[in-house]
Amino acid sequence: MVIHKAVIPAAGLGTRFLPATKSTPKEMLPIVDKPAIQYVVEEAVAAGLNDVLMITGRSKRTLADHFDAAPELEATLEAKGDLARLELVRASTDLADVHYVRQGQPKGLGHAVLCAKHHIGNEAFAVLLGDDLIDARDPLLPDMLKLQERTGGSVIALLEVEPDQINPYGCAAAVPLEGGGLDEVRITGLVEKPDAADAPSNLAIIGRYVLNPAVFGVLETTGPGRGGEIQLTDALATLAGMPAEQGGGVYGVVFRGRRYDTGDRLDYLKAVVRIAADRPDLGPDFRNWLAEFVPSLHT
Ligand code: UTP
């Protein structure tokens, strides 16, 4: 069965980005002139996932409004004949079939994914974290979808980090996948945010998953883990040890492209600078300015 549903958890508190995220979800922060979440929905649609379920919490309105029609704004732009901006406004409305469910309390990423159970039913689906931005020029999801189709299990995305940088991430113990490609692995164990000394590898879990629906049954019996939150990583560790007939087996794709954690202030700034510098409209002027500004930092 072809996977066509994506879940985007966007109900976290975003405490690393306060006070900006006091009343605005971090997923709505602009990367140049487009909210981070729109890049994520565009990535899902580009991979054939047109049915998008957003897990929202407080301040759901701004997220839902962004993917809804804006009749007054559209009428004003139309009256002015500003067709280019009208097209930009309508692009997010027409992008995908977007649904919403509220998480109630932010009890963790695993709990957020469990909120999607009724919408997803008994089919495999993708999860894209709303604050994790994969550069559109380095597509990752298509490889993950293919690996899920081949194995029938669940697939996670992995990034090689410096060993002392593993602590903010979930970490995977992995072996090469028999008969698999160079960047494909089989997961033998997972641990959430380990200290560098206890980490089983330097493979960090990043915010893209393609999951077998067996994950819901596992999440229902997964208690609070690290930080008192229901962790998706803990449920995946259980799935990795389950037989294939029960929907078990977890695999990984090692990602080597450009990726930004837009919920982290420094990574957010890097994303804005890189994407602005590459934009055909703003890039030339911005790069000229950067070329003057950067040397002045060293004087
Ligand atoms: P993070 O741990 O990065 O999100 O969760 P956070 O808690 O919002 O961030 P900080 O650390 O306080 O700044 C990863 C993803 O999971 C979602 C977040 O919205 C983010 O996309 N999430 C997390 C939920 O949807 N619900 C939760 O209960 C927790």
Short mmCIF file of C-alpha atoms and ligand atoms in Angstrom, two decimals:
data_model
loop_
_atom_site.label_atom_id
_atom_site.label_comp_id
_atom_site.label_asym_id
_atom_site.label_seq_id
_atom_site.Cartn_x
_atom_site.Cartn_y
_atom_site.Cartn_z
CA MET A 1 0.00 0.00 0.00
CA VAL A 2 1.40 3.38 -0.99
CA ILE A 3 2.03 5.66 2.00
CA HIS A 4 0.19 8.95 1.68
CA LYS A 5 -0.27 10.22 5.24
CA ALA A 6 2.12 12.42 7.19
CA VAL A 7 1.95 13.43 10.84
CA ILE A 8 3.61 16.67 11.93
CA PRO A 9 3.93 17.07 15.70
CA ALA A 10 3.93 20.77 16.55
CA ALA A 11 2.66 20.85 20.13
CA GLY A 12 5.95 21.22 22.01
CA LEU A 13 6.48 24.20 24.30
CA GLY A 14 9.51 25.52 22.41
CA THR A 15 11.18 26.70 25.61
CA ARG A 16 14.57 27.12 23.89
CA PHE A 17 13.10 29.94 21.84
CA LEU A 18 11.36 31.98 24.54
CA PRO A 19 10.10 34.66 24.62
CA ALA A 20 9.32 34.43 20.85
CA THR A 21 7.41 31.20 21.48
CA LYS A 22 5.34 32.50 24.39
CA SER A 23 2.26 32.91 22.18
CA THR A 24 3.53 31.67 18.79
CA PRO A 25 4.46 28.05 18.02
CA LYS A 26 8.15 27.77 17.12
CA GLU A 27 7.04 26.10 13.87
CA MET A 28 5.60 29.48 12.78
CA LEU A 29 8.94 31.32 13.07
CA PRO A 30 9.90 32.56 9.59
CA ILE A 31 12.86 31.16 7.68
CA VAL A 32 13.42 34.27 5.54
CA ASP A 33 9.75 34.95 4.65
CA LYS A 34 8.03 31.58 5.05
CA PRO A 35 7.15 29.85 8.34
CA ALA A 36 9.32 26.82 9.11
CA ILE A 37 6.27 24.54 9.06
CA GLN A 38 5.48 25.40 5.43
CA TYR A 39 8.87 24.05 4.31
CA VAL A 40 8.04 20.84 6.19
CA VAL A 41 4.60 20.46 4.59
CA GLU A 42 6.17 21.17 1.17
CA GLU A 43 8.68 18.38 1.82
CA ALA A 44 5.87 15.94 2.71
CA VAL A 45 3.91 16.83 -0.43
CA ALA A 46 7.02 16.51 -2.62
CA ALA A 47 7.34 12.92 -1.31
CA GLY A 48 3.71 12.14 -2.24
CA LEU A 49 2.25 12.63 1.25
CA ASN A 50 -0.77 14.82 0.60
CA ASP A 51 -2.75 13.96 3.73
CA VAL A 52 -1.16 15.88 6.59
CA LEU A 53 -2.20 15.65 10.24
CA MET A 54 -0.79 18.34 12.49
CA ILE A 55 -0.58 17.68 16.20
CA THR A 56 -1.10 21.07 17.77
CA GLY A 57 -1.31 22.44 21.27
CA ARG A 58 -1.57 25.96 22.52
CA SER A 59 -1.88 28.67 19.90
CA LYS A 60 -3.27 26.28 17.30
CA ARG A 61 -4.89 29.22 15.55
CA THR A 62 -1.85 30.68 13.82
CA LEU A 63 -0.91 27.26 12.40
CA ALA A 64 -4.42 26.51 11.14
CA ASP A 65 -4.87 30.05 9.79
CA HIS A 66 -1.67 29.76 7.78
CA PHE A 67 -2.98 26.77 5.82
CA ASP A 68 -6.50 28.21 5.44
CA ALA A 69 -7.82 30.73 2.92
CA ALA A 70 -7.46 34.44 3.85
CA PRO A 71 -10.40 36.02 1.95
CA GLU A 72 -9.86 39.67 3.04
CA LEU A 73 -6.14 39.63 2.34
CA GLU A 74 -6.69 37.88 -0.99
CA ALA A 75 -9.39 40.38 -2.03
CA THR A 76 -7.10 43.32 -1.18
CA LEU A 77 -4.18 41.91 -3.15
CA GLU A 78 -6.50 41.10 -6.06
CA ALA A 79 -7.91 44.66 -6.07
CA LYS A 80 -4.35 46.04 -6.12
CA GLY A 81 -3.42 43.68 -8.94
CA ASP A 82 -0.58 42.27 -6.81
CA LEU A 83 -0.79 38.82 -8.36
CA ALA A 84 2.67 37.65 -7.29
CA ARG A 85 1.86 38.11 -3.58
CA LEU A 86 -1.63 36.69 -4.11
CA GLU A 87 -0.01 33.53 -5.44
CA LEU A 88 2.27 33.35 -2.38
CA VAL A 89 -0.73 33.68 -0.05
CA ARG A 90 -2.71 30.99 -1.86
CA ALA A 91 0.22 28.57 -2.14
CA SER A 92 -0.03 27.44 1.49
CA THR A 93 -3.82 27.02 1.27
CA ASP A 94 -3.68 24.76 -1.77
CA LEU A 95 -0.62 22.78 -0.68
CA ALA A 96 -2.13 19.72 1.06
CA ASP A 97 -5.16 18.26 2.76
CA VAL A 98 -4.32 19.45 6.29
CA HIS A 99 -6.07 18.12 9.42
CA TYR A 100 -5.53 19.03 13.06
CA VAL A 101 -5.73 17.24 16.38
CA ARG A 102 -4.85 18.75 19.74
CA GLN A 103 -2.48 17.07 22.12
CA GLY A 104 -3.97 18.64 25.24
CA GLN A 105 -0.84 18.40 27.34
CA PRO A 106 2.67 18.20 25.90
CA LYS A 107 3.49 14.81 27.40
CA GLY A 108 6.23 14.07 24.90
CA LEU A 109 6.81 13.24 21.24
CA GLY A 110 5.60 9.64 21.69
CA HIS A 111 2.34 10.89 23.16
CA ALA A 112 1.99 13.40 20.29
CA VAL A 113 2.35 10.57 17.74
CA LEU A 114 -0.20 8.47 19.64
CA CYS A 115 -2.73 11.31 19.15
CA ALA A 116 -2.63 10.42 15.40
CA LYS A 117 -3.87 6.84 15.94
CA HIS A 118 -7.48 7.34 14.81
CA HIS A 119 -6.58 9.44 11.80
CA ILE A 120 -3.93 6.99 10.59
CA GLY A 121 -5.69 3.65 11.20
CA ASN A 122 -3.80 0.52 10.19
CA GLU A 123 -1.38 1.83 7.56
CA ALA A 124 2.24 2.89 7.56
CA PHE A 125 2.78 6.65 7.79
CA ALA A 126 5.49 9.29 7.96
CA VAL A 127 6.31 11.61 10.87
CA LEU A 128 8.06 14.91 10.16
CA LEU A 129 9.04 17.08 13.11
CA GLY A 130 7.81 20.60 12.53
CA ASP A 131 11.02 22.19 13.82
CA ASP A 132 13.40 20.06 11.77
CA LEU A 133 14.16 21.45 8.34
CA ILE A 134 15.63 19.25 5.60
CA ASP A 135 16.96 21.25 2.66
CA ALA A 136 14.69 20.63 -0.34
CA ARG A 137 17.80 20.06 -2.49
CA ASP A 138 18.75 16.99 -0.41
CA PRO A 139 15.58 14.84 -0.35
CA LEU A 140 15.54 12.24 2.42
CA LEU A 141 11.97 10.96 2.69
CA PRO A 142 11.87 9.14 -0.68
CA ASP A 143 14.75 6.84 0.42
CA MET A 144 13.04 6.20 3.76
CA LEU A 145 9.69 5.40 2.12
CA LYS A 146 11.39 2.92 -0.22
CA LEU A 147 13.19 1.20 2.68
CA GLN A 148 9.93 0.93 4.63
CA GLU A 149 8.26 -0.64 1.61
CA ARG A 150 11.11 -3.15 1.27
CA THR A 151 11.30 -4.14 4.93
CA GLY A 152 7.72 -3.60 6.15
CA GLY A 153 9.09 -2.33 9.49
CA SER A 154 9.78 1.23 10.67
CA VAL A 155 12.51 3.54 9.37
CA ILE A 156 14.33 6.36 11.15
CA ALA A 157 16.66 9.06 9.83
CA LEU A 158 20.18 9.22 11.25
CA LEU A 159 22.90 11.84 11.21
CA GLU A 160 26.55 11.23 12.03
CA VAL A 161 27.61 13.75 14.68
CA GLU A 162 30.85 14.33 16.57
CA PRO A 163 30.82 11.81 19.48
CA ASP A 164 30.72 14.61 22.08
CA GLN A 165 27.70 16.20 20.34
CA ILE A 166 25.32 13.25 20.76
CA ASN A 167 23.68 14.30 24.05
CA PRO A 168 20.82 16.45 22.69
CA TYR A 169 19.68 13.59 20.40
CA GLY A 170 18.27 10.09 20.49
CA CYS A 171 21.11 7.70 19.64
CA ALA A 172 21.05 4.45 17.63
CA ALA A 173 23.09 1.26 17.83
CA ALA A 174 23.13 -0.09 14.29
CA VAL A 175 24.62 -2.75 12.03
CA PRO A 176 24.88 -2.63 8.23
CA LEU A 177 21.66 -3.84 6.59
CA GLU A 178 22.19 -7.17 4.82
CA GLY A 179 21.72 -6.59 1.11
CA GLY A 180 21.08 -2.89 1.77
CA GLY A 181 22.67 0.24 0.36
CA LEU A 182 25.70 2.02 1.80
CA ASP A 183 23.61 4.35 3.97
CA GLU A 184 21.08 1.73 5.14
CA VAL A 185 21.33 0.11 8.58
CA ARG A 186 19.37 -2.18 10.88
CA ILE A 187 18.77 -0.78 14.35
CA THR A 188 19.71 -3.00 17.28
CA GLY A 189 19.14 -0.53 20.10
CA LEU A 190 18.07 3.04 20.81
CA VAL A 191 18.64 5.39 23.71
CA GLU A 192 17.24 8.90 24.23
CA LYS A 193 19.74 11.72 24.89
CA PRO A 194 22.63 9.62 26.29
CA ASP A 195 25.72 11.10 27.91
CA ALA A 196 28.60 10.87 25.43
CA ALA A 197 30.31 8.17 27.55
CA ASP A 198 27.22 5.90 27.43
CA ALA A 199 26.29 6.48 23.77
CA PRO A 200 26.29 3.29 21.67
CA SER A 201 27.37 5.21 18.52
CA ASN A 202 27.65 8.68 16.98
CA LEU A 203 24.41 8.15 15.00
CA ALA A 204 21.86 10.78 16.06
CA ILE A 205 18.15 10.40 15.33
CA ILE A 206 16.77 13.35 13.38
CA GLY A 207 13.17 14.37 12.83
CA ARG A 208 11.96 12.10 10.03
CA TYR A 209 10.34 8.70 10.58
CA VAL A 210 8.33 6.22 8.50
CA LEU A 211 6.44 4.05 10.95
CA ASN A 212 4.63 0.73 10.94
CA PRO A 213 1.22 1.27 12.67
CA ALA A 214 2.29 -1.29 15.31
CA VAL A 215 3.94 1.74 16.94
CA PHE A 216 0.53 2.81 18.32
CA GLY A 217 0.07 -0.40 20.36
CA VAL A 218 3.61 -0.03 21.69
CA LEU A 219 3.13 3.66 22.58
CA GLU A 220 -0.02 2.80 24.53
CA THR A 221 2.08 0.72 26.91
CA THR A 222 5.17 2.97 26.94
CA GLY A 223 5.51 4.80 30.24
CA PRO A 224 7.24 8.14 30.77
CA GLY A 225 10.95 7.99 30.03
CA ARG A 226 13.70 10.57 29.99
CA GLY A 227 12.48 13.97 31.23
CA GLY A 228 9.20 12.37 32.40
CA GLU A 229 7.98 12.43 28.76
CA ILE A 230 6.55 9.57 26.69
CA GLN A 231 9.43 9.11 24.27
CA LEU A 232 9.04 7.94 20.67
CA THR A 233 12.62 6.63 20.94
CA ASP A 234 11.56 4.22 23.74
CA ALA A 235 8.68 2.86 21.62
CA LEU A 236 11.05 2.41 18.66
CA ALA A 237 13.50 0.52 20.90
CA THR A 238 10.66 -1.90 21.72
CA LEU A 239 9.69 -2.19 18.04
CA ALA A 240 13.31 -2.98 17.12
CA GLY A 241 13.10 -6.11 19.29
CA MET A 242 9.72 -7.30 17.96
CA PRO A 243 9.26 -9.86 15.16
CA ALA A 244 8.37 -8.67 11.66
CA GLU A 245 4.99 -10.51 11.79
CA GLN A 246 3.98 -8.17 14.62
CA GLY A 247 5.10 -5.05 12.77
CA GLY A 248 8.53 -5.03 14.39
CA GLY A 249 11.96 -4.26 12.95
CA VAL A 250 13.52 -0.79 12.80
CA TYR A 251 15.87 0.36 10.05
CA GLY A 252 17.79 3.56 9.46
CA VAL A 253 18.86 5.78 6.58
CA VAL A 254 22.02 7.81 7.24
CA PHE A 255 21.41 11.33 5.96
CA ARG A 256 24.33 13.28 4.48
CA GLY A 257 22.55 16.42 3.32
CA ARG A 258 21.75 19.84 4.76
CA ARG A 259 19.48 19.95 7.82
CA TYR A 260 18.64 22.56 10.46
CA ASP A 261 17.03 22.31 13.91
CA THR A 262 14.95 25.47 13.73
CA GLY A 263 13.95 25.09 17.41
CA ASP A 264 17.58 25.83 18.35
CA ARG A 265 18.51 29.53 18.12
CA LEU A 266 21.97 29.07 16.60
CA ASP A 267 20.81 26.50 14.03
CA TYR A 268 17.83 28.72 13.24
CA LEU A 269 20.14 31.64 12.43
CA LYS A 270 22.29 29.40 10.22
CA ALA A 271 19.18 28.22 8.35
CA VAL A 272 18.03 31.78 7.68
CA VAL A 273 21.48 32.88 6.45
CA ARG A 274 22.05 29.84 4.21
CA ILE A 275 18.60 29.87 2.67
CA ALA A 276 18.57 33.66 2.17
CA ALA A 277 22.04 33.54 0.56
CA ASP A 278 20.81 30.92 -1.94
CA ARG A 279 17.58 32.67 -2.84
CA PRO A 280 17.54 34.04 -6.39
CA ASP A 281 15.68 37.23 -5.34
CA LEU A 282 17.50 38.18 -2.11
CA GLY A 283 20.69 36.15 -2.47
CA PRO A 284 22.85 38.44 -4.63
CA ASP A 285 22.35 41.54 -2.41
CA PHE A 286 22.54 39.52 0.80
CA ARG A 287 25.76 37.78 -0.25
CA ASN A 288 27.36 41.13 -1.13
CA TRP A 289 26.46 42.44 2.31
CA LEU A 290 27.76 39.26 3.99
CA ALA A 291 31.04 39.54 2.10
CA GLU A 292 31.57 43.01 3.65
CA PHE A 293 30.18 42.14 7.07
CA VAL A 294 32.03 38.88 7.77
CA PRO A 295 35.61 40.27 7.43
CA SER A 296 34.61 43.12 9.78
CA LEU A 297 34.04 40.47 12.50
CA HIS A 298 37.76 39.66 12.53
CA THR A 299 39.08 43.21 12.86
P1 UTP B 1 11.32 19.14 21.16
O1 UTP B 1 11.77 18.46 22.38
O2 UTP B 1 12.32 19.72 20.22
O3 UTP B 1 10.25 20.27 21.42
O4 UTP B 1 10.31 18.16 20.41
P2 UTP B 1 9.96 21.27 22.54
O5 UTP B 1 9.69 20.59 23.82
O6 UTP B 1 8.89 22.13 21.98
O7 UTP B 1 11.29 22.15 22.56
P3 UTP B 1 12.11 22.86 23.71
O8 UTP B 1 13.18 21.87 24.05
O9 UTP B 1 11.16 23.16 24.85
O10 UTP B 1 12.64 24.11 23.09
C1 UTP B 1 10.47 17.73 19.09
C2 UTP B 1 9.17 17.87 18.32
O11 UTP B 1 8.10 17.21 18.96
C3 UTP B 1 7.01 18.09 19.17
C4 UTP B 1 7.61 19.49 19.12
O12 UTP B 1 6.64 20.43 18.69
C5 UTP B 1 8.74 19.31 18.12
O13 UTP B 1 8.27 19.41 16.78
N1 UTP B 1 6.39 17.76 20.46
C6 UTP B 1 7.17 17.59 21.56
C7 UTP B 1 5.02 17.62 20.54
O14 UTP B 1 4.30 17.78 19.55
N2 UTP B 1 4.47 17.30 21.75
C8 UTP B 1 5.22 17.12 22.86
O15 UTP B 1 4.64 16.81 23.92
C9 UTP B 1 6.60 17.27 22.76
#
